Amino acid sequence: MEKLEFSTIDLKHLIFFNQNDIACGNEDKELFLVGNKLIVELTRLILNFRYCSKEWCPCSPESGICSILDTQKGQDYLKEMEYFSECKKISEKLKGLLSEKVKLSEEG
């Protein structure tokens, strides 16, 4: 399975999206908090900040991202991202990460 790569450019676009489009243009403040949590976990993933070496351990950034996206607010956040060209690719990568987790849970 191909490893999904996230970059600091992805992180930059996600931060801009969360600060400009969600915080300033949306009355749902929970979406802003979801974005902040996602930014923290994506930063951990990009910089490889881990408590242990297991990729899908509950303490891993991959699991953190998936637990955020597995909520209704997480899904709402992904839908909002679809409207912005810079974030559409990031949204697809995040969905790919969720798919990877589902495949791994079905195998094991």
Tab-separated table of C-alpha atoms in Angstrom:
chain	number	residue	atom	x	y	z
A	1	MET	CA	0.000	0.000	0.000
A	2	GLU	CA	1.347	3.428	-0.979
A	3	LYS	CA	2.211	5.638	1.986
A	4	LEU	CA	0.336	8.936	2.009
A	5	GLU	CA	2.665	11.892	2.335
A	6	PHE	CA	1.684	15.193	3.878
A	7	SER	CA	3.881	18.278	3.572
A	8	THR	CA	4.361	21.559	5.372
A	9	ILE	CA	2.577	23.165	2.397
A	10	ASP	CA	-0.477	21.017	3.214
A	11	LEU	CA	-0.218	22.184	6.804
A	12	LYS	CA	0.060	25.829	5.699
A	13	HIS	CA	-3.091	25.559	3.564
A	14	LEU	CA	-4.972	23.840	6.376
A	15	ILE	CA	-3.976	26.570	8.849
A	16	PHE	CA	-4.997	29.334	6.413
A	17	PHE	CA	-8.290	27.560	5.708
A	18	ASN	CA	-9.041	27.135	9.406
A	19	GLN	CA	-8.062	30.705	10.345
A	20	ASN	CA	-9.657	32.524	7.415
A	21	ASP	CA	-12.567	30.467	6.180
A	22	ILE	CA	-13.718	28.578	9.255
A	23	ALA	CA	-12.928	31.036	12.070
A	24	CYS	CA	-14.058	34.172	10.253
A	25	GLY	CA	-16.756	32.902	7.935
A	26	ASN	CA	-18.554	30.220	9.894
A	27	GLU	CA	-20.798	30.474	12.925
A	28	ASP	CA	-20.087	26.882	13.973
A	29	LYS	CA	-17.177	27.294	16.395
A	30	GLU	CA	-16.938	23.511	16.861
A	31	LEU	CA	-15.651	23.259	13.284
A	32	PHE	CA	-12.841	25.651	14.202
A	33	LEU	CA	-11.900	23.411	17.158
A	34	VAL	CA	-11.958	20.346	14.897
A	35	GLY	CA	-9.576	22.186	12.566
A	36	ASN	CA	-7.243	23.044	15.431
A	37	LYS	CA	-7.126	19.404	16.552
A	38	LEU	CA	-6.495	18.303	12.977
A	39	ILE	CA	-3.652	20.831	12.626
A	40	VAL	CA	-1.984	19.492	15.790
A	41	GLU	CA	-2.226	15.861	14.654
A	42	LEU	CA	-1.073	16.670	11.112
A	43	THR	CA	1.901	18.580	12.549
A	44	ARG	CA	2.788	15.527	14.661
A	45	LEU	CA	2.545	13.344	11.534
A	46	ILE	CA	4.670	15.624	9.332
A	47	LEU	CA	7.349	16.138	12.002
A	48	ASN	CA	7.145	12.496	13.114
A	49	PHE	CA	6.422	13.367	16.753
A	50	ARG	CA	5.466	10.031	18.287
A	51	TYR	CA	5.256	8.489	21.726
A	52	CYS	CA	5.970	5.040	20.297
A	53	SER	CA	7.029	3.594	16.948
A	54	LYS	CA	3.767	1.796	16.085
A	55	GLU	CA	2.137	3.571	13.156
A	56	TRP	CA	-1.489	2.792	14.057
A	57	CYS	CA	-1.142	2.771	17.843
A	58	PRO	CA	-3.926	4.778	19.560
A	59	CYS	CA	-1.286	7.371	20.536
A	60	SER	CA	-0.129	7.850	16.919
A	61	PRO	CA	-0.957	10.926	14.841
A	62	GLU	CA	-2.551	8.651	12.214
A	63	SER	CA	-5.005	7.349	14.806
A	64	GLY	CA	-5.545	10.867	16.129
A	65	ILE	CA	-6.428	12.155	12.668
A	66	CYS	CA	-8.798	9.259	12.040
A	67	SER	CA	-10.529	9.651	15.402
A	68	ILE	CA	-11.185	13.312	14.557
A	69	LEU	CA	-12.464	12.500	11.068
A	70	ASP	CA	-14.640	9.624	12.321
A	71	THR	CA	-16.958	12.165	13.994
A	72	GLN	CA	-19.823	14.026	12.330
A	73	LYS	CA	-18.000	17.344	12.853
A	74	GLY	CA	-14.890	15.833	11.277
A	75	GLN	CA	-16.921	14.824	8.234
A	76	ASP	CA	-18.470	18.306	8.109
A	77	TYR	CA	-14.968	19.801	8.168
A	78	LEU	CA	-13.906	17.602	5.230
A	79	LYS	CA	-16.973	18.750	3.273
A	80	GLU	CA	-16.088	22.404	3.907
A	81	MET	CA	-12.549	21.722	2.647
A	82	GLU	CA	-13.928	20.468	-0.676
A	83	TYR	CA	-14.939	24.021	-1.665
A	84	PHE	CA	-11.355	25.328	-1.700
A	85	SER	CA	-8.928	24.170	-4.366
A	86	GLU	CA	-5.876	24.260	-2.091
A	87	CYS	CA	-7.633	22.100	0.483
A	88	LYS	CA	-9.325	19.641	-1.870
A	89	LYS	CA	-6.129	17.589	-2.300
A	90	ILE	CA	-5.526	17.599	1.454
A	91	SER	CA	-9.094	16.413	1.978
A	92	GLU	CA	-8.494	13.540	-0.453
A	93	LYS	CA	-5.297	12.561	1.388
A	94	LEU	CA	-7.125	12.613	4.725
A	95	LYS	CA	-9.884	10.422	3.273
A	96	GLY	CA	-7.147	8.088	2.027
A	97	LEU	CA	-5.766	7.860	5.554
A	98	LEU	CA	-9.230	6.882	6.805
A	99	SER	CA	-9.501	4.241	4.061
A	100	GLU	CA	-6.105	2.864	5.028
A	101	LYS	CA	-7.248	2.488	8.636
A	102	VAL	CA	-10.433	0.689	7.544
A	103	LYS	CA	-8.432	-1.728	5.368
A	104	LEU	CA	-6.024	-2.466	8.206
A	105	SER	CA	-8.859	-3.127	10.647
A	106	GLU	CA	-10.514	-5.500	8.160
A	107	GLU	CA	-7.250	-7.414	7.671
A	108	GLY	CA	-6.476	-7.729	11.371
